[in-house]
Short mmCIF file of C-alpha atoms in Angstrom, two decimals:
data_model
loop_
_atom_site.label_atom_id
_atom_site.label_comp_id
_atom_site.label_asym_id
_atom_site.label_seq_id
_atom_site.Cartn_x
_atom_site.Cartn_y
_atom_site.Cartn_z
CA MET A 1 87.04 84.90 72.56
CA ILE A 2 84.96 84.64 75.73
CA TYR A 3 86.49 84.53 79.20
CA ARG A 4 84.55 83.64 82.35
CA ALA A 5 86.14 84.97 85.49
CA ILE A 6 85.45 85.93 89.09
CA GLY A 7 86.79 89.24 90.38
CA LEU A 8 87.26 89.99 94.09
CA MET A 9 87.58 93.46 95.56
CA SER A 10 87.90 94.58 99.17
CA GLY A 11 87.96 98.34 99.49
CA SER A 12 89.28 100.50 102.28
CA SER A 13 85.74 101.36 103.42
CA LEU A 14 85.59 97.88 105.04
CA ASP A 15 81.94 97.44 104.09
CA GLY A 16 82.48 93.97 102.63
CA LEU A 17 83.86 91.74 99.92
CA ASP A 18 82.64 92.46 96.38
CA ILE A 19 82.38 89.37 94.16
CA VAL A 20 81.52 89.50 90.47
CA PHE A 21 81.23 86.66 87.96
CA ALA A 22 81.40 88.03 84.44
CA GLU A 23 81.69 86.93 80.86
CA ILE A 24 84.24 89.20 79.23
CA HIS A 25 84.54 88.93 75.49
CA GLU A 26 86.99 90.22 72.89
CA SER A 27 86.51 90.49 69.15
CA GLY A 28 88.65 92.48 66.76
CA ARG A 29 90.47 94.09 69.69
CA LYS A 30 87.19 95.39 71.09
CA TRP A 31 86.05 94.30 74.52
CA GLY A 32 82.62 93.84 76.08
CA PHE A 33 81.23 92.28 79.22
CA ASP A 34 78.18 90.85 80.92
CA ILE A 35 77.98 90.73 84.71
CA LEU A 36 76.11 87.50 85.35
CA HIS A 37 76.22 87.44 89.15
CA ALA A 38 77.37 90.01 91.69
CA GLU A 39 77.27 90.27 95.47
CA CYS A 40 78.72 92.28 98.31
CA ILE A 41 79.33 90.01 101.29
CA PRO A 42 79.37 92.16 104.44
CA TYR A 43 82.29 91.63 106.79
CA THR A 44 81.51 90.40 110.27
CA LEU A 45 82.61 92.68 113.09
CA GLU A 46 85.43 90.21 113.72
CA TRP A 47 86.75 90.53 110.19
CA GLN A 48 86.34 94.30 110.20
CA GLU A 49 88.52 94.47 113.32
CA LYS A 50 91.11 92.08 111.88
CA LEU A 51 91.46 94.10 108.69
CA LYS A 52 91.32 97.45 110.47
CA ASN A 53 94.07 96.48 112.92
CA ALA A 54 96.35 94.54 110.56
CA ARG A 55 98.89 97.39 110.47
CA GLN A 56 99.63 96.89 114.17
CA LEU A 57 100.50 93.18 113.89
CA SER A 58 103.98 91.69 114.11
CA ALA A 59 105.47 90.45 110.85
CA PHE A 60 104.68 86.84 111.82
CA ASP A 61 101.07 87.56 112.79
CA TYR A 62 100.56 89.67 109.67
CA LEU A 63 101.64 86.76 107.46
CA VAL A 64 99.39 84.38 109.40
CA LEU A 65 96.48 86.77 108.75
CA HIS A 66 97.54 87.00 105.08
CA VAL A 67 97.03 83.24 104.75
CA GLU A 68 93.87 83.21 106.91
CA TYR A 69 92.28 85.95 104.81
CA GLY A 70 93.28 84.13 101.63
CA ARG A 71 91.46 81.03 102.88
CA TYR A 72 88.46 83.20 103.80
CA LEU A 73 88.40 84.56 100.23
CA GLY A 74 88.62 81.03 98.85
CA GLU A 75 85.74 79.90 101.05
CA LYS A 76 83.58 82.82 99.90
CA VAL A 77 84.38 82.04 96.25
CA ASN A 78 83.35 78.40 96.82
CA GLU A 79 80.09 79.51 98.45
CA PHE A 80 79.43 81.94 95.57
CA ILE A 81 80.06 79.17 93.01
CA GLU A 82 77.74 76.81 94.88
CA LYS A 83 74.99 79.40 95.24
CA HIS A 84 74.98 80.33 91.54
CA ALA A 85 75.74 76.84 90.13
CA LEU A 86 79.01 77.96 88.54
CA HIS A 87 80.83 74.64 88.82
CA HIS A 88 83.17 74.10 85.84
CA LYS A 89 82.27 77.56 84.46
CA VAL A 90 84.97 79.70 86.12
CA GLN A 91 88.28 79.90 84.25
CA LEU A 92 90.09 82.04 86.79
CA VAL A 93 89.76 84.16 89.92
CA ALA A 94 91.43 87.57 90.13
CA SER A 95 91.76 88.95 93.63
CA HIS A 96 92.78 92.47 94.55
CA GLY A 97 93.09 91.63 98.23
CA HIS A 98 92.76 94.15 101.04
CA THR A 99 95.35 96.95 101.09
CA VAL A 100 97.09 97.33 104.46
CA PHE A 101 100.38 99.02 103.56
CA HIS A 102 100.94 101.37 100.63
CA ALA A 103 104.24 103.23 100.40
CA PRO A 104 105.14 103.61 96.72
CA GLU A 105 107.89 106.10 97.64
CA LYS A 106 109.63 103.08 99.22
CA ARG A 107 108.58 100.85 96.29
CA MET A 108 106.31 98.82 98.56
CA THR A 109 102.62 97.99 98.63
CA ALA A 110 100.94 95.08 100.43
CA GLN A 111 97.50 93.57 100.12
CA LEU A 112 96.21 90.86 102.45
CA GLY A 113 94.87 87.69 100.85
CA ASP A 114 97.37 85.00 99.94
CA GLY A 115 96.78 83.92 96.33
CA ALA A 116 98.20 80.46 97.04
CA ALA A 117 95.63 79.98 99.80
CA ILE A 118 92.79 81.04 97.47
CA ALA A 119 94.02 78.60 94.81
CA ALA A 120 94.37 75.77 97.33
CA GLU A 121 90.88 76.40 98.69
CA THR A 122 89.12 76.70 95.31
CA GLY A 123 91.19 74.49 93.01
CA LEU A 124 91.03 77.31 90.44
CA GLN A 125 93.61 79.42 88.66
CA VAL A 126 94.15 82.54 90.76
CA ILE A 127 95.81 85.85 89.94
CA SER A 128 96.70 88.09 92.88
CA ASP A 129 99.24 90.73 93.96
CA LEU A 130 98.15 93.02 91.13
CA ARG A 131 100.01 96.19 92.17
CA SER A 132 103.51 95.08 93.17
CA LEU A 133 105.21 95.04 89.76
CA ASP A 134 104.06 98.56 88.94
CA VAL A 135 105.37 99.78 92.30
CA ALA A 136 108.67 97.97 91.71
CA LEU A 137 108.90 99.87 88.41
CA GLY A 138 108.62 103.16 90.27
CA GLY A 139 104.87 103.61 89.85
CA GLN A 140 102.19 104.46 92.37
CA GLY A 141 100.51 101.09 91.91
CA ALA A 142 97.22 103.00 91.94
CA PRO A 143 94.73 103.56 90.55
CA ILE A 144 94.82 100.35 88.50
CA VAL A 145 91.24 100.39 87.20
CA PRO A 146 91.78 102.85 84.31
CA ILE A 147 92.68 100.08 81.85
CA GLY A 148 89.31 98.47 82.52
CA GLU A 149 87.53 101.80 82.20
CA ALA A 150 89.24 102.45 78.87
CA LEU A 151 88.55 99.04 77.31
CA LEU A 152 85.27 97.99 78.95
CA LEU A 153 83.56 101.36 79.59
CA PRO A 154 84.58 103.78 76.81
CA GLY A 155 82.76 107.00 76.00
CA PHE A 156 83.21 109.11 79.14
CA ASP A 157 85.47 112.08 79.79
CA PHE A 158 85.94 111.30 83.48
CA TYR A 159 85.50 108.27 85.73
CA LEU A 160 84.97 108.82 89.45
CA ASN A 161 84.94 106.03 91.98
CA ILE A 162 83.85 107.02 95.49
CA GLY A 163 84.96 104.22 97.78
CA GLY A 164 87.02 104.34 100.95
CA ILE A 165 89.16 106.68 98.88
CA ALA A 166 87.80 108.72 95.96
CA ASN A 167 89.79 108.40 92.75
CA LEU A 168 89.44 110.08 89.36
CA THR A 169 90.39 109.01 85.85
CA VAL A 170 90.76 111.57 83.07
CA ALA A 171 90.22 110.11 79.60
CA GLY A 172 92.34 111.31 76.72
CA LYS A 173 95.15 110.30 74.43
CA GLU A 174 96.92 109.06 77.54
CA ARG A 175 94.91 108.21 80.63
CA ILE A 176 95.63 110.18 83.78
CA ALA A 177 94.31 108.94 87.12
CA PHE A 178 94.97 109.59 90.77
CA ASP A 179 93.54 109.30 94.25
CA VAL A 180 91.61 112.49 95.02
CA CYS A 181 90.88 112.30 98.75
CA PRO A 182 89.63 110.04 101.55
CA ALA A 183 85.90 109.38 101.33
CA ASN A 184 83.75 106.54 102.67
CA ARG A 185 86.30 105.24 105.18
CA VAL A 186 86.11 108.57 107.02
CA LEU A 187 82.35 109.02 106.51
CA ASN A 188 81.62 105.48 107.75
CA THR A 189 83.85 105.87 110.80
CA LEU A 190 82.03 109.07 111.74
CA ALA A 191 78.67 107.33 111.28
CA ASN A 192 79.92 104.43 113.47
CA GLU A 193 80.37 106.93 116.30
CA ALA A 194 76.62 107.59 116.09
CA GLY A 195 75.90 103.84 116.22
CA LYS A 196 75.28 103.46 112.47
CA ALA A 197 77.10 101.31 109.92
CA TYR A 198 77.01 104.23 107.49
CA ASP A 199 75.12 107.47 106.86
CA HIS A 200 72.18 106.19 104.79
CA ASN A 201 71.61 108.50 101.79
CA GLY A 202 73.79 111.07 103.55
CA ALA A 203 70.83 112.01 105.74
CA MET A 204 72.91 112.85 108.82
CA ALA A 205 75.33 114.93 106.75
CA ALA A 206 72.43 116.79 105.14
CA GLY A 207 71.18 117.75 108.60
CA GLY A 208 74.54 119.09 109.76
CA ASN A 209 76.19 122.48 109.48
CA LEU A 210 79.35 123.45 107.63
CA LYS A 211 82.34 124.27 109.86
CA GLU A 212 84.26 126.58 107.54
CA HIS A 213 87.47 126.69 109.60
CA LEU A 214 87.70 122.87 109.57
CA LEU A 215 86.96 122.75 105.86
CA GLN A 216 89.79 125.20 105.19
CA GLN A 217 92.13 123.13 107.38
CA LEU A 218 91.28 119.94 105.48
CA ASN A 219 91.59 121.60 102.07
CA ALA A 220 95.02 122.99 103.01
CA LEU A 221 96.57 119.53 103.52
CA SER A 222 99.74 119.23 101.45
CA TYR A 223 98.67 116.12 99.48
CA TYR A 224 96.17 118.19 97.52
CA GLN A 225 98.93 120.38 96.10
CA LEU A 226 100.86 117.42 94.64
CA PRO A 227 100.66 116.78 90.90
CA ALA A 228 99.47 113.48 89.44
CA PRO A 229 100.43 110.68 89.47
CA LYS A 230 99.77 110.32 93.16
CA SER A 231 98.04 107.85 95.46
CA LEU A 232 96.89 107.64 99.06
CA ALA A 233 97.38 105.08 101.80
CA ASN A 234 94.32 104.38 103.96
CA GLU A 235 95.97 105.98 106.98
CA PHE A 236 95.85 109.42 105.35
CA GLY A 237 92.13 109.28 106.00
CA THR A 238 92.22 107.54 109.37
CA GLU A 239 95.31 109.23 110.86
CA THR A 240 95.31 112.69 109.24
CA VAL A 241 91.82 113.70 108.07
CA LEU A 242 89.67 111.92 110.66
CA PRO A 243 91.48 113.30 113.74
CA ILE A 244 90.97 116.88 112.50
CA LEU A 245 87.22 116.27 112.61
CA GLN A 246 87.17 114.15 115.77
CA GLN A 247 89.23 116.57 117.83
CA SER A 248 87.12 119.57 116.92
CA ALA A 249 84.35 118.94 119.49
CA ILE A 250 81.56 119.26 116.91
CA SER A 251 78.52 117.04 116.43
CA THR A 252 78.71 113.95 114.24
CA ALA A 253 76.23 115.55 111.82
CA ASP A 254 78.42 118.64 111.49
CA ALA A 255 81.53 116.49 110.99
CA LEU A 256 79.79 114.47 108.26
CA HIS A 257 78.47 117.62 106.59
CA THR A 258 81.91 119.23 106.59
CA MET A 259 83.58 116.05 105.30
CA VAL A 260 81.10 115.78 102.42
CA HIS A 261 81.93 119.36 101.42
CA HIS A 262 85.64 118.54 101.64
CA ILE A 263 85.16 115.57 99.30
CA CYS A 264 83.14 117.71 96.87
CA ASP A 265 85.72 120.51 97.00
CA GLN A 266 88.54 118.15 96.09
CA ILE A 267 86.61 116.39 93.33
CA GLU A 268 85.51 119.73 91.88
CA ASN A 269 89.08 121.08 91.96
CA SER A 270 90.41 117.93 90.29
CA VAL A 271 87.79 117.92 87.53
CA GLN A 272 88.24 121.65 86.90
CA GLN A 273 91.98 121.20 86.53
CA TRP A 274 91.45 118.76 83.65
CA SER A 275 88.35 120.33 82.06
CA GLU A 276 88.33 122.15 78.76
CA ALA A 277 86.24 125.30 79.06
CA GLY A 278 83.08 125.43 76.96
CA LYS A 279 82.99 121.72 76.20
CA GLU A 280 80.26 119.48 77.64
CA LYS A 281 81.69 116.45 79.42
CA ARG A 282 80.38 113.23 80.96
CA LEU A 283 81.52 111.75 84.27
CA LEU A 284 80.70 108.15 85.24
CA VAL A 285 80.29 107.73 89.01
CA THR A 286 80.59 104.37 90.76
CA GLY A 287 81.41 103.04 94.23
CA GLY A 288 79.49 103.07 97.48
CA GLY A 289 79.57 106.87 97.64
CA ALA A 290 77.34 106.95 94.56
CA PHE A 291 74.47 105.90 96.87
CA ASN A 292 75.08 108.91 99.13
CA THR A 293 72.25 111.15 97.88
CA TYR A 294 73.44 114.24 99.70
CA LEU A 295 77.02 113.93 98.43
CA LEU A 296 75.89 113.36 94.83
CA THR A 297 73.40 116.26 94.94
CA GLU A 298 76.07 118.64 96.23
CA LEU A 299 78.60 117.37 93.70
CA ASP A 300 76.13 117.69 90.83
CA LYS A 301 75.57 121.38 91.63
CA ARG A 302 79.28 122.07 91.44
CA LEU A 303 80.00 120.05 88.30
CA LYS A 304 77.09 121.52 86.34
CA ALA A 305 78.89 124.85 86.60
CA LEU A 306 81.82 123.17 84.80
CA ASP A 307 79.54 121.72 82.08
CA VAL A 308 80.11 118.22 83.47
CA GLU A 309 77.17 115.81 83.54
CA ILE A 310 77.13 113.08 86.19
CA ILE A 311 76.15 109.65 84.84
CA LEU A 312 75.05 106.92 87.25
CA PRO A 313 75.01 103.43 85.69
CA ASN A 314 72.83 100.59 86.92
CA GLU A 315 73.18 99.57 90.56
CA THR A 316 75.10 96.37 89.75
CA LEU A 317 77.80 98.32 87.93
CA VAL A 318 77.88 101.06 90.58
CA SER A 319 78.68 98.45 93.23
CA GLY A 320 80.60 95.94 91.17
CA LYS A 321 82.73 97.97 88.76
CA GLU A 322 86.01 97.49 90.63
CA ALA A 323 85.48 93.73 91.11
CA LEU A 324 84.58 93.47 87.41
CA ILE A 325 87.77 95.26 86.46
CA MET A 326 89.83 93.01 88.76
CA ALA A 327 88.46 90.06 86.76
CA PHE A 328 89.43 91.88 83.55
CA ILE A 329 92.93 92.68 84.81
CA GLY A 330 93.29 88.98 85.65
CA ILE A 331 92.25 88.02 82.12
CA LEU A 332 94.81 90.42 80.62
CA ARG A 333 97.48 88.90 82.88
CA TRP A 334 96.43 85.43 81.74
CA ARG A 335 96.78 86.55 78.12
CA GLN A 336 100.16 88.18 78.87
CA ASP A 337 98.76 91.57 77.82
CA GLU A 338 99.68 94.83 79.56
CA ASN A 339 97.23 95.53 82.36
CA VAL A 340 98.66 98.65 84.07
CA PHE A 341 99.11 102.01 82.33
CA ALA A 342 102.41 103.76 83.09
CA SER A 343 100.76 107.08 82.15
CA VAL A 344 98.45 106.58 85.13
CA THR A 345 100.89 105.38 87.76
CA GLY A 346 104.14 107.08 86.72
CA ALA A 347 106.03 103.77 86.40
CA SER A 348 108.99 103.49 84.05
CA ARG A 349 106.85 101.42 81.69
CA SER A 350 103.44 99.80 81.38
CA SER A 351 103.44 96.27 82.75
CA ILE A 352 101.77 92.88 83.03
CA GLY A 353 101.01 92.74 86.74
CA GLY A 354 99.87 89.85 88.92
CA ALA A 355 101.11 86.59 90.36
CA LEU A 356 99.60 83.38 88.95
CA TRP A 357 98.75 80.49 91.25
CA SER A 358 97.67 77.21 89.73
CA GLY A 359 94.91 75.61 91.74
CA SER A 360 94.66 72.37 89.79
#
């Protein structure tokens, strides 16, 4: 069976909207995929501000933005279909939306991007609100990509995605996954202060100096002592980690350098916790942070000491893995197959997550 779907992903780094059109095929309970078209559509400054400030809106204005962003997503899907001549080829659209609120301890998570608005705009079948059922079942609602890693990208011991937040999946009899620490959202915000959209190749960070006292303060934050399953809201990075660096009166280069070492410390600690001594292991790295040469070089030094080899896939998969897996999660929902692992999120059971909106 072949499914043709579009996946949409907007990460907490606010760099843009990832769109992937993929053929995902299943035969004999084995899955494969081909990414046929993929893009990252950068957000305008206006949209960056709207998404960044959504937490401060009234309930009414938040819901208005929810619909407005849904229509924006629908418009971008229509433009993508037009550009790549995909008319009558797309069976469904699966949209992650943009996370604004995430409080699994209160059994609540909220992503902007009204699925009904996307369906109305595109006339296609749309699956959205992918996390809510897992959270309602007592789970973290995150990470949700491990099912796609397991079925579409087998053969690795670890999967690391370095986006606005870095998250790690540990392969095994039962998958374990969790948010490790804030990453690109903090790095990009620091780079913005120097007038740059981001720190290209980590060049500014590479030229900075390590501030050991700040690194120790960051590494001592209580989240890092919690056991998995666990997940982070965006504000942990913007309201806890970032102020520690901003209020320290150090240069932007030093703040970036120290933050990179904090990210590497936490990834190293997480991998070491789940590594079997003396066994060579492979770690697949994706997400925007995979293009940060300085971060990857520093991380590689540390993981080699643990007998862990970093594997970078092709650039399309590095950038588009999460959007691809959103499409896959949507297909599983369409098939009424489980698409969230309880072993990952800590929910009372695995579930079939996602709301279905019929566009035609």
